[in-house]
Amino acid sequence: PMYETFGVLLVDETEERRTLLRKELGTWLSVVGEASTAQEAYTLTKQLTPDAIVLSVDDPVARSLRKIEALAVALPEIPIIALSTSKDKEIWRKAVLAGARNVLNVPVRAEEIGETVKALSQQVQNRRLSQSGAQPTGLAQGTIVSVFGPKGGVGKSTIATNLGVCMASGKQRVLLVDLDLQVGAAAIMLNMVPKKGLMDLVHNMGHVDREMLSSFVTRHSSGLEVLAAPIWTQPDDDMMVFEDIESVLALLASHYDYVVVDMPPVLHGATLRALRVSTYVLLMTSLEVASIQACKRVLQAIGALEFAKDKIKIVINVPNSANSLSSQDVSDVLGYPVFWSVPHDVRVAEASQMGQAVVQAHPGSKASQAITQLHHTLIGSEPERAKGLGGLLRALKN
């Protein structure tokens, strides 16, 4: 058989269905094990190291989705292929967001599963090569900085847009990607009206060149290019964007020096994959207890994963002056050092209301100086000594 060198683990609560699936797949793939629960699947995967997990999405659907999410978080390197008897695209979307790499409709040909396992295994191999320093595509990769805040109201999009504007003020080519599809704040905050954006890229992933990519982005006055979220989202948009998010970000990083990603405020299997391929993750919190606790849950969820030690950077954004906690308190609770702090500054809200980046509108403000210094620290440069604070925004020492 064509794909017998690939091993899969079957996950289904019903032994009868597992038997039928094993019989169907056995002529194409090597079925290395079977499991009925997520815990059993995790244990067997650690023992047997299959190339993929084939998991049935059954009623109740919520329980199947929880299995996918648990396995995707615990075993991020093992692709999960979901099998669904339903043709409801909303279920498919939720499966992808939970962490499935692909969803196939039952009945499905064993050959189709084999093709899927082969393609996903190749993606995993390429990603490992990339992480080891090799470039399977031969393309230079830029730095991906993801801004992630698990609780709303922490200024995630404000930091992402202003950081992007700062980075673009130098000689680098910088792209801001708005992955927060349900809000799509990046373009609004920069007073931009994109004609095309992220979904146009996703629809053309198979044949995007530099010229075509340029037609999907919108250029800001600072030089920052923005790949905007759609103004109106469709039910399948999340699924399409996140089903191969690693390839999307890798493509963008091959064309830009820096890719700043405004992440959605939810940690699920798909966003976890995006965080894994990021160079840095700015984990945003305010000084509110609920926000700090949300960050702690994120750190606990990803604690067992192979994140580089200095990949996660805790950033405190202080949205108002009524705070009794300190940076040290945050560090003590999270068990992580606080990398950066952006002070409370009324100029931020003023600039946002005008559709401007505060680093451009009020370069001398406390928040602008903090974001500017964050930018220089991340890229490892020092601001040139220039007359006026505006010079800090226009100059980078290479």
mmCIF file of C-alpha atoms in Angstrom:
data_model
loop_
_atom_site.group_PDB
_atom_site.id
_atom_site.type_symbol
_atom_site.label_atom_id
_atom_site.label_comp_id
_atom_site.label_asym_id
_atom_site.label_seq_id
_atom_site.Cartn_x
_atom_site.Cartn_y
_atom_site.Cartn_z
ATOM 1 C CA PRO A 1 0.000 0.000 0.000
ATOM 2 C CA MET A 2 1.104 3.492 -0.856
ATOM 3 C CA TYR A 3 1.021 4.985 2.667
ATOM 4 C CA GLU A 4 1.757 1.943 4.853
ATOM 5 C CA THR A 5 4.917 3.593 6.206
ATOM 6 C CA PHE A 6 2.751 6.150 8.054
ATOM 7 C CA GLY A 7 1.358 5.153 11.441
ATOM 8 C CA VAL A 8 -1.901 6.492 12.880
ATOM 9 C CA LEU A 9 -3.655 6.220 16.227
ATOM 10 C CA LEU A 10 -7.453 5.802 16.102
ATOM 11 C CA VAL A 11 -9.574 7.599 18.706
ATOM 12 C CA ASP A 12 -13.259 6.703 18.944
ATOM 13 C CA GLU A 13 -15.453 5.936 21.942
ATOM 14 C CA THR A 14 -17.056 2.925 20.215
ATOM 15 C CA GLU A 15 -15.028 -0.245 19.749
ATOM 16 C CA GLU A 16 -17.211 -1.302 16.822
ATOM 17 C CA ARG A 17 -16.448 1.881 14.886
ATOM 18 C CA ARG A 18 -12.755 1.602 15.669
ATOM 19 C CA THR A 19 -12.754 -1.953 14.310
ATOM 20 C CA LEU A 20 -14.445 -0.877 11.088
ATOM 21 C CA LEU A 21 -12.061 2.063 10.700
ATOM 22 C CA ARG A 22 -9.033 -0.105 11.376
ATOM 23 C CA LYS A 23 -10.205 -2.594 8.735
ATOM 24 C CA GLU A 24 -10.756 0.223 6.220
ATOM 25 C CA LEU A 25 -7.431 1.943 6.870
ATOM 26 C CA GLY A 26 -5.376 -1.200 7.302
ATOM 27 C CA THR A 27 -4.807 -1.613 3.570
ATOM 28 C CA TRP A 28 -3.401 1.941 3.281
ATOM 29 C CA LEU A 29 -1.953 2.949 6.635
ATOM 30 C CA SER A 30 -0.352 1.301 9.627
ATOM 31 C CA VAL A 31 -2.800 1.545 12.542
ATOM 32 C CA VAL A 32 -0.436 1.517 15.521
ATOM 33 C CA GLY A 33 -3.053 1.762 18.268
ATOM 34 C CA GLU A 34 -6.602 2.531 19.367
ATOM 35 C CA ALA A 35 -8.020 4.659 22.168
ATOM 36 C CA SER A 36 -11.436 5.637 23.453
ATOM 37 C CA THR A 37 -10.489 8.601 25.676
ATOM 38 C CA ALA A 38 -8.166 11.578 25.365
ATOM 39 C CA GLN A 39 -6.075 10.373 28.304
ATOM 40 C CA GLU A 40 -5.648 6.941 26.745
ATOM 41 C CA ALA A 41 -4.773 8.542 23.402
ATOM 42 C CA TYR A 42 -2.152 10.742 25.078
ATOM 43 C CA THR A 43 -0.526 7.780 26.833
ATOM 44 C CA LEU A 44 -0.443 5.649 23.681
ATOM 45 C CA THR A 45 0.889 8.513 21.567
ATOM 46 C CA LYS A 46 3.789 8.981 23.955
ATOM 47 C CA GLN A 47 4.536 5.253 23.694
ATOM 48 C CA LEU A 48 3.916 4.696 19.990
ATOM 49 C CA THR A 49 4.710 8.114 18.400
ATOM 50 C CA PRO A 50 2.224 7.866 15.501
ATOM 51 C CA ASP A 51 2.472 10.216 12.532
ATOM 52 C CA ALA A 52 -1.108 11.378 13.113
ATOM 53 C CA ILE A 53 -4.167 10.919 15.308
ATOM 54 C CA VAL A 54 -7.439 10.097 13.539
ATOM 55 C CA LEU A 55 -10.289 11.143 15.816
ATOM 56 C CA SER A 56 -14.042 10.749 15.321
ATOM 57 C CA VAL A 57 -16.246 13.759 16.045
ATOM 58 C CA ASP A 58 -19.430 12.224 17.466
ATOM 59 C CA ASP A 59 -22.386 13.365 19.516
ATOM 60 C CA PRO A 60 -22.102 14.987 21.905
ATOM 61 C CA VAL A 61 -19.921 17.163 19.692
ATOM 62 C CA ALA A 62 -18.699 19.280 22.613
ATOM 63 C CA ARG A 63 -17.043 16.239 24.180
ATOM 64 C CA SER A 64 -15.253 15.397 20.934
ATOM 65 C CA LEU A 65 -14.063 19.003 20.627
ATOM 66 C CA ARG A 66 -12.689 18.891 24.157
ATOM 67 C CA LYS A 67 -10.745 15.746 23.222
ATOM 68 C CA ILE A 68 -9.264 17.496 20.195
ATOM 69 C CA GLU A 69 -8.302 20.567 22.214
ATOM 70 C CA ALA A 70 -6.747 18.540 25.035
ATOM 71 C CA LEU A 71 -4.670 16.452 22.622
ATOM 72 C CA ALA A 72 -3.682 19.453 20.477
ATOM 73 C CA VAL A 73 -2.366 21.309 23.525
ATOM 74 C CA ALA A 74 -0.627 18.270 25.045
ATOM 75 C CA LEU A 75 0.746 16.888 21.739
ATOM 76 C CA PRO A 76 1.284 19.890 19.438
ATOM 77 C CA GLU A 77 3.673 18.035 17.136
ATOM 78 C CA ILE A 78 1.184 15.277 16.302
ATOM 79 C CA PRO A 79 -1.378 16.305 13.632
ATOM 80 C CA ILE A 80 -5.003 15.515 14.427
ATOM 81 C CA ILE A 81 -7.364 14.538 11.613
ATOM 82 C CA ALA A 82 -11.020 14.828 12.591
ATOM 83 C CA LEU A 83 -13.626 12.568 10.975
ATOM 84 C CA SER A 84 -17.181 13.909 11.026
ATOM 85 C CA THR A 85 -20.423 12.376 9.805
ATOM 86 C CA SER A 86 -21.955 15.865 9.818
ATOM 87 C CA LYS A 87 -21.723 18.255 6.880
ATOM 88 C CA ASP A 88 -22.307 21.204 9.192
ATOM 89 C CA LYS A 89 -19.444 23.605 8.445
ATOM 90 C CA GLU A 90 -19.804 25.172 11.894
ATOM 91 C CA ILE A 91 -18.781 21.848 13.456
ATOM 92 C CA TRP A 92 -15.843 21.660 11.058
ATOM 93 C CA ARG A 93 -14.816 25.217 11.973
ATOM 94 C CA LYS A 94 -14.957 24.431 15.679
ATOM 95 C CA ALA A 95 -12.874 21.284 15.157
ATOM 96 C CA VAL A 96 -10.150 23.269 13.392
ATOM 97 C CA LEU A 97 -10.198 25.959 16.064
ATOM 98 C CA ALA A 98 -9.925 23.265 18.723
ATOM 99 C CA GLY A 99 -6.732 22.045 17.068
ATOM 100 C CA ALA A 100 -7.566 19.615 14.255
ATOM 101 C CA ARG A 101 -5.268 20.057 11.253
ATOM 102 C CA ASN A 102 -7.916 18.802 8.861
ATOM 103 C CA VAL A 103 -11.540 17.665 8.894
ATOM 104 C CA LEU A 104 -12.765 14.909 6.575
ATOM 105 C CA ASN A 105 -16.383 13.997 6.003
ATOM 106 C CA VAL A 106 -17.457 10.383 6.666
ATOM 107 C CA PRO A 107 -17.739 8.188 4.682
ATOM 108 C CA VAL A 108 -14.208 8.921 3.527
ATOM 109 C CA ARG A 109 -11.856 6.952 1.318
ATOM 110 C CA ALA A 110 -8.861 5.449 3.109
ATOM 111 C CA GLU A 111 -6.706 6.844 0.312
ATOM 112 C CA GLU A 112 -7.850 10.377 1.174
ATOM 113 C CA ILE A 113 -6.844 9.898 4.810
ATOM 114 C CA GLY A 114 -3.514 8.532 3.611
ATOM 115 C CA GLU A 115 -2.905 11.594 1.426
ATOM 116 C CA THR A 116 -3.792 13.860 4.348
ATOM 117 C CA VAL A 117 -1.445 12.056 6.753
ATOM 118 C CA LYS A 118 1.367 12.253 4.214
ATOM 119 C CA ALA A 119 0.876 16.006 3.649
ATOM 120 C CA LEU A 120 0.632 16.779 7.363
ATOM 121 C CA SER A 121 3.704 14.679 8.159
ATOM 122 C CA GLN A 122 5.657 16.652 5.563
ATOM 123 C CA GLN A 123 4.534 19.918 7.205
ATOM 124 C CA VAL A 124 5.754 18.674 10.586
ATOM 125 C CA GLN A 125 9.100 17.650 9.069
ATOM 126 C CA ASN A 126 9.529 21.035 7.370
ATOM 127 C CA ARG A 127 8.700 22.856 10.603
ATOM 128 C CA ARG A 128 11.283 20.812 12.512
ATOM 129 C CA LEU A 129 13.883 21.620 9.858
ATOM 130 C CA SER A 130 13.003 25.300 10.113
ATOM 131 C CA GLN A 131 13.252 25.281 13.922
ATOM 132 C CA SER A 132 16.635 23.548 13.722
ATOM 133 C CA GLY A 133 17.960 26.378 11.559
ATOM 134 C CA ALA A 134 17.507 24.727 8.169
ATOM 135 C CA GLN A 135 15.257 26.296 5.567
ATOM 136 C CA PRO A 136 13.499 23.618 3.499
ATOM 137 C CA THR A 137 12.129 26.241 1.118
ATOM 138 C CA GLY A 138 15.399 28.135 0.831
ATOM 139 C CA LEU A 139 13.661 31.370 1.922
ATOM 140 C CA ALA A 140 15.022 33.656 4.611
ATOM 141 C CA GLN A 141 12.617 33.955 7.515
ATOM 142 C CA GLY A 142 11.765 37.202 9.252
ATOM 143 C CA THR A 143 10.955 37.670 12.926
ATOM 144 C CA ILE A 144 7.363 36.958 14.003
ATOM 145 C CA VAL A 145 6.179 38.908 17.054
ATOM 146 C CA SER A 146 2.747 37.799 18.281
ATOM 147 C CA VAL A 147 0.830 40.038 20.677
ATOM 148 C CA PHE A 148 -1.522 37.918 22.751
ATOM 149 C CA GLY A 149 -3.869 38.944 25.547
ATOM 150 C CA PRO A 150 -6.184 36.239 26.917
ATOM 151 C CA LYS A 151 -8.499 38.835 28.451
ATOM 152 C CA GLY A 152 -10.158 41.726 26.647
ATOM 153 C CA GLY A 153 -9.367 45.318 27.511
ATOM 154 C CA VAL A 154 -5.614 44.907 28.026
ATOM 155 C CA GLY A 155 -4.645 47.034 25.015
ATOM 156 C CA LYS A 156 -3.487 44.143 22.853
ATOM 157 C CA SER A 157 -4.362 45.791 19.539
ATOM 158 C CA THR A 158 -3.001 49.164 20.710
ATOM 159 C CA ILE A 159 0.393 47.636 21.460
ATOM 160 C CA ALA A 160 0.410 45.616 18.215
ATOM 161 C CA THR A 161 -0.408 48.604 15.976
ATOM 162 C CA ASN A 162 1.973 51.024 17.699
ATOM 163 C CA LEU A 163 4.778 48.474 17.795
ATOM 164 C CA GLY A 164 4.273 47.888 14.071
ATOM 165 C CA VAL A 165 4.445 51.620 13.357
ATOM 166 C CA CYS A 166 7.652 51.891 15.403
ATOM 167 C CA MET A 167 9.297 49.001 13.583
ATOM 168 C CA ALA A 168 8.317 50.392 10.189
ATOM 169 C CA SER A 169 9.984 53.709 10.986
ATOM 170 C CA GLY A 170 13.368 52.165 10.273
ATOM 171 C CA LYS A 171 14.724 50.454 7.204
ATOM 172 C CA GLN A 172 12.960 47.147 7.813
ATOM 173 C CA ARG A 173 9.977 45.843 5.903
ATOM 174 C CA VAL A 174 7.240 45.322 8.492
ATOM 175 C CA LEU A 175 3.796 43.722 8.216
ATOM 176 C CA LEU A 176 0.992 43.911 10.788
ATOM 177 C CA VAL A 177 -1.358 40.916 10.544
ATOM 178 C CA ASP A 178 -4.794 41.160 12.143
ATOM 179 C CA LEU A 179 -5.719 37.605 13.174
ATOM 180 C CA ASP A 180 -8.441 38.822 15.535
ATOM 181 C CA LEU A 181 -11.140 38.177 12.941
ATOM 182 C CA GLN A 182 -14.105 38.830 15.210
ATOM 183 C CA VAL A 183 -12.930 42.364 16.078
ATOM 184 C CA GLY A 184 -10.637 43.458 13.247
ATOM 185 C CA ALA A 185 -9.431 46.517 15.144
ATOM 186 C CA ALA A 186 -6.050 47.097 13.492
ATOM 187 C CA ALA A 187 -7.300 48.906 10.374
ATOM 188 C CA ILE A 188 -9.818 50.950 12.377
ATOM 189 C CA MET A 189 -7.202 52.063 14.904
ATOM 190 C CA LEU A 190 -4.965 53.283 12.074
ATOM 191 C CA ASN A 191 -7.850 54.962 10.210
ATOM 192 C CA MET A 192 -7.410 52.699 7.176
ATOM 193 C CA VAL A 193 -10.009 51.379 4.743
ATOM 194 C CA PRO A 194 -8.495 48.218 3.210
ATOM 195 C CA LYS A 195 -9.864 46.980 -0.108
ATOM 196 C CA LYS A 196 -8.290 43.569 0.371
ATOM 197 C CA GLY A 197 -6.838 41.661 3.276
ATOM 198 C CA LEU A 198 -6.222 38.407 5.074
ATOM 199 C CA MET A 199 -8.977 36.351 3.440
ATOM 200 C CA ASP A 200 -7.714 37.264 -0.048
ATOM 201 C CA LEU A 201 -4.329 35.846 0.937
ATOM 202 C CA VAL A 202 -5.890 32.662 2.344
ATOM 203 C CA HIS A 203 -7.921 32.096 -0.831
ATOM 204 C CA ASN A 204 -4.728 32.361 -2.914
ATOM 205 C CA MET A 205 -2.264 30.537 -0.642
ATOM 206 C CA GLY A 206 -1.304 28.068 -3.352
ATOM 207 C CA HIS A 207 0.178 30.639 -5.740
ATOM 208 C CA VAL A 208 1.083 33.841 -3.899
ATOM 209 C CA ASP A 209 4.092 35.767 -5.170
ATOM 210 C CA ARG A 210 5.507 39.067 -3.922
ATOM 211 C CA GLU A 211 3.473 41.157 -6.362
ATOM 212 C CA MET A 212 0.201 39.446 -5.468
ATOM 213 C CA LEU A 213 0.917 39.728 -1.744
ATOM 214 C CA SER A 214 1.458 43.479 -2.170
ATOM 215 C CA SER A 215 -2.041 43.778 -3.595
ATOM 216 C CA PHE A 216 -3.546 42.286 -0.413
ATOM 217 C CA VAL A 217 -1.907 44.682 2.055
ATOM 218 C CA THR A 218 -2.694 48.317 2.813
ATOM 219 C CA ARG A 219 0.168 50.750 3.394
ATOM 220 C CA HIS A 220 0.096 53.127 6.361
ATOM 221 C CA SER A 221 1.713 56.584 6.333
ATOM 222 C CA SER A 222 4.478 55.253 8.598
ATOM 223 C CA GLY A 223 5.498 52.669 6.003
ATOM 224 C CA LEU A 224 3.852 49.846 7.939
ATOM 225 C CA GLU A 225 1.947 47.406 5.747
ATOM 226 C CA VAL A 226 -1.273 45.959 7.155
ATOM 227 C CA LEU A 227 -2.927 42.650 6.288
ATOM 228 C CA ALA A 228 -6.385 43.435 7.594
ATOM 229 C CA ALA A 229 -9.068 41.149 8.967
ATOM 230 C CA PRO A 230 -12.264 41.057 6.864
ATOM 231 C CA ILE A 231 -14.843 43.744 7.628
ATOM 232 C CA TRP A 232 -17.590 41.116 7.513
ATOM 233 C CA THR A 233 -16.736 37.612 8.665
ATOM 234 C CA GLN A 234 -18.277 34.462 7.254
ATOM 235 C CA PRO A 235 -18.862 31.285 9.317
ATOM 236 C CA ASP A 236 -15.972 29.495 7.590
ATOM 237 C CA ASP A 237 -13.430 32.340 7.833
ATOM 238 C CA ASP A 238 -11.845 31.229 11.121
ATOM 239 C CA MET A 239 -11.518 27.664 9.874
ATOM 240 C CA MET A 240 -9.896 28.718 6.599
ATOM 241 C CA VAL A 241 -7.391 31.047 8.271
ATOM 242 C CA PHE A 242 -6.358 28.737 11.095
ATOM 243 C CA GLU A 243 -6.393 25.315 9.423
ATOM 244 C CA ASP A 244 -2.821 25.882 8.197
ATOM 245 C CA ILE A 245 -1.770 28.952 10.168
ATOM 246 C CA GLU A 246 1.873 27.841 10.258
ATOM 247 C CA SER A 247 2.111 28.021 6.467
ATOM 248 C CA VAL A 248 0.397 31.425 6.401
ATOM 249 C CA LEU A 249 2.847 32.937 8.894
ATOM 250 C CA ALA A 250 5.858 31.234 7.303
ATOM 251 C CA LEU A 251 4.910 32.682 3.910
ATOM 252 C CA LEU A 252 4.592 36.183 5.360
ATOM 253 C CA ALA A 253 7.857 35.885 7.287
ATOM 254 C CA SER A 254 9.622 34.952 4.049
ATOM 255 C CA HIS A 255 8.680 38.351 2.568
ATOM 256 C CA TYR A 256 9.072 40.664 5.582
ATOM 257 C CA ASP A 257 11.790 41.413 8.114
ATOM 258 C CA TYR A 258 9.212 41.632 10.896
ATOM 259 C CA VAL A 259 5.664 40.291 11.109
ATOM 260 C CA VAL A 260 3.645 41.665 14.032
ATOM 261 C CA VAL A 261 0.543 39.547 14.732
ATOM 262 C CA ASP A 262 -2.517 40.857 16.578
ATOM 263 C CA MET A 263 -3.781 37.549 17.978
ATOM 264 C CA PRO A 264 -7.375 36.688 18.941
ATOM 265 C CA PRO A 265 -7.845 36.620 22.742
ATOM 266 C CA VAL A 266 -8.537 32.867 22.914
ATOM 267 C CA LEU A 267 -6.082 30.027 23.537
ATOM 268 C CA HIS A 268 -7.229 27.077 21.449
ATOM 269 C CA GLY A 269 -5.359 24.565 19.346
ATOM 270 C CA ALA A 270 -5.145 26.866 16.328
ATOM 271 C CA THR A 271 -3.851 29.940 18.147
ATOM 272 C CA LEU A 272 -1.425 27.701 20.019
ATOM 273 C CA ARG A 273 0.091 26.628 16.694
ATOM 274 C CA ALA A 274 0.500 30.288 15.727
ATOM 275 C CA LEU A 275 2.232 31.010 19.029
ATOM 276 C CA ARG A 276 4.562 28.053 18.515
ATOM 277 C CA VAL A 277 5.900 29.386 15.202
ATOM 278 C CA SER A 278 6.307 32.918 16.572
ATOM 279 C CA THR A 279 9.770 34.201 17.429
ATOM 280 C CA TYR A 280 8.430 36.161 20.391
ATOM 281 C CA VAL A 281 5.096 36.108 22.195
ATOM 282 C CA LEU A 282 4.195 39.322 24.012
ATOM 283 C CA LEU A 283 1.765 38.053 26.650
ATOM 284 C CA MET A 284 -0.301 41.088 27.635
ATOM 285 C CA THR A 285 -1.887 41.767 30.992
ATOM 286 C CA SER A 286 -3.233 44.733 32.887
ATOM 287 C CA LEU A 287 -2.897 45.066 36.657
ATOM 288 C CA GLU A 288 -6.385 43.665 37.189
ATOM 289 C CA VAL A 289 -6.530 40.367 39.064
ATOM 290 C CA ALA A 290 -8.767 38.743 36.421
ATOM 291 C CA SER A 291 -6.293 39.640 33.666
ATOM 292 C CA ILE A 292 -3.305 38.317 35.620
ATOM 293 C CA GLN A 293 -5.154 35.071 36.375
ATOM 294 C CA ALA A 294 -6.021 34.661 32.684
ATOM 295 C CA CYS A 295 -2.318 34.948 31.839
ATOM 296 C CA LYS A 296 -1.465 32.424 34.537
ATOM 297 C CA ARG A 297 -3.868 29.913 32.974
ATOM 298 C CA VAL A 298 -2.211 30.454 29.597
ATOM 299 C CA LEU A 299 1.246 29.886 31.054
ATOM 300 C CA GLN A 300 0.031 26.710 32.761
ATOM 301 C CA ALA A 301 -1.501 25.444 29.520
ATOM 302 C CA ILE A 302 1.678 25.925 27.507
ATOM 303 C CA GLY A 303 4.075 25.079 30.322
ATOM 304 C CA ALA A 304 4.654 21.500 29.165
ATOM 305 C CA LEU A 305 5.362 22.530 25.582
ATOM 306 C CA GLU A 306 8.741 23.077 24.017
ATOM 307 C CA PHE A 307 8.733 26.867 24.012
ATOM 308 C CA ALA A 308 12.152 28.497 24.031
ATOM 309 C CA LYS A 309 12.935 29.873 27.472
ATOM 310 C CA ASP A 310 12.977 33.514 26.408
ATOM 311 C CA LYS A 311 10.195 33.294 23.843
ATOM 312 C CA ILE A 312 7.379 34.501 26.114
ATOM 313 C CA LYS A 313 7.642 38.117 27.208
ATOM 314 C CA ILE A 314 5.251 39.387 29.873
ATOM 315 C CA VAL A 315 4.117 42.921 29.055
ATOM 316 C CA ILE A 316 2.016 44.986 31.460
ATOM 317 C CA ASN A 317 -0.184 47.630 29.901
ATOM 318 C CA VAL A 318 -1.645 49.982 32.494
ATOM 319 C CA PRO A 319 -4.937 51.257 31.020
ATOM 320 C CA ASN A 320 -5.874 53.467 33.973
ATOM 321 C CA SER A 321 -4.387 55.037 37.080
ATOM 322 C CA ALA A 322 -6.468 53.106 39.630
ATOM 323 C CA ASN A 323 -4.099 50.208 40.325
ATOM 324 C CA SER A 324 -2.726 48.932 43.620
ATOM 325 C CA LEU A 325 -0.640 46.034 42.288
ATOM 326 C CA SER A 326 2.972 46.322 41.148
ATOM 327 C CA SER A 327 5.089 44.680 38.469
ATOM 328 C CA GLN A 328 6.692 42.566 41.174
ATOM 329 C CA ASP A 329 3.256 41.329 42.249
ATOM 330 C CA VAL A 330 2.554 40.263 38.667
ATOM 331 C CA SER A 331 5.900 38.500 38.409
ATOM 332 C CA ASP A 332 5.309 36.672 41.695
ATOM 333 C CA VAL A 333 1.881 35.414 40.604
ATOM 334 C CA LEU A 334 2.921 34.370 37.101
ATOM 335 C CA GLY A 335 6.309 32.940 38.018
ATOM 336 C CA TYR A 336 7.734 34.852 35.049
ATOM 337 C CA PRO A 337 9.747 38.076 35.027
ATOM 338 C CA VAL A 338 7.944 41.140 33.694
ATOM 339 C CA PHE A 339 9.669 42.012 30.442
ATOM 340 C CA TRP A 340 8.107 45.429 29.844
ATOM 341 C CA SER A 341 5.573 47.860 31.237
ATOM 342 C CA VAL A 342 3.633 50.553 29.383
ATOM 343 C CA PRO A 343 2.431 53.266 31.792
ATOM 344 C CA HIS A 344 -1.033 54.785 31.982
ATOM 345 C CA ASP A 345 -1.236 57.657 29.487
ATOM 346 C CA VAL A 346 -4.375 59.559 28.435
ATOM 347 C CA ARG A 347 -2.682 60.314 25.118
ATOM 348 C CA VAL A 348 -3.222 56.705 24.036
ATOM 349 C CA ALA A 349 -7.017 57.026 24.098
ATOM 350 C CA GLU A 350 -6.838 60.476 22.467
ATOM 351 C CA ALA A 351 -4.784 59.156 19.560
ATOM 352 C CA SER A 352 -6.985 56.077 19.178
ATOM 353 C CA GLN A 353 -10.122 58.213 18.939
ATOM 354 C CA MET A 354 -8.479 60.129 16.082
ATOM 355 C CA GLY A 355 -7.459 56.930 14.264
ATOM 356 C CA GLN A 356 -3.768 57.576 14.918
ATOM 357 C CA ALA A 357 -0.895 55.661 16.458
ATOM 358 C CA VAL A 358 0.116 57.376 19.693
ATOM 359 C CA VAL A 359 3.808 56.991 18.756
ATOM 360 C CA GLN A 360 3.141 59.274 15.785
ATOM 361 C CA ALA A 361 0.541 61.611 17.256
ATOM 362 C CA HIS A 362 2.283 62.129 20.615
ATOM 363 C CA PRO A 363 5.866 60.853 20.328
ATOM 364 C CA GLY A 364 6.891 62.551 23.563
ATOM 365 C CA SER A 365 4.227 60.899 25.699
ATOM 366 C CA LYS A 366 5.088 58.334 28.381
ATOM 367 C CA ALA A 367 3.379 55.479 26.528
ATOM 368 C CA SER A 368 5.064 56.356 23.229
ATOM 369 C CA GLN A 369 8.514 56.352 24.815
ATOM 370 C CA ALA A 370 7.827 52.997 26.485
ATOM 371 C CA ILE A 371 6.606 51.388 23.233
ATOM 372 C CA THR A 372 9.515 52.875 21.289
ATOM 373 C CA GLN A 373 12.024 51.451 23.742
ATOM 374 C CA LEU A 374 10.204 48.095 23.658
ATOM 375 C CA HIS A 375 10.624 48.125 19.894
ATOM 376 C CA HIS A 376 14.368 48.804 20.096
ATOM 377 C CA THR A 377 14.821 46.143 22.763
ATOM 378 C CA LEU A 378 13.026 43.497 20.707
ATOM 379 C CA ILE A 379 15.031 44.122 17.557
ATOM 380 C CA GLY A 380 18.303 44.561 19.438
ATOM 381 C CA SER A 381 19.095 48.096 18.331
ATOM 382 C CA GLU A 382 19.631 51.442 19.988
ATOM 383 C CA PRO A 383 17.791 54.605 18.943
ATOM 384 C CA GLU A 384 19.978 57.192 17.272
ATOM 385 C CA ARG A 385 20.615 60.345 19.184
ATOM 386 C CA ALA A 386 18.538 62.834 17.267
ATOM 387 C CA LYS A 387 17.001 66.187 18.002
ATOM 388 C CA GLY A 388 13.566 65.769 19.449
ATOM 389 C CA LEU A 389 11.759 62.589 20.378
ATOM 390 C CA GLY A 390 10.342 62.381 16.866
ATOM 391 C CA GLY A 391 13.818 61.411 15.749
ATOM 392 C CA LEU A 392 13.557 58.230 17.787
ATOM 393 C CA LEU A 393 10.712 57.100 15.599
ATOM 394 C CA ARG A 394 12.504 57.755 12.332
ATOM 395 C CA ALA A 395 15.854 56.260 13.159
ATOM 396 C CA LEU A 396 17.212 52.777 13.677
ATOM 397 C CA LYS A 397 20.873 51.935 13.962
ATOM 398 C CA ASN A 398 21.629 48.799 11.921
#
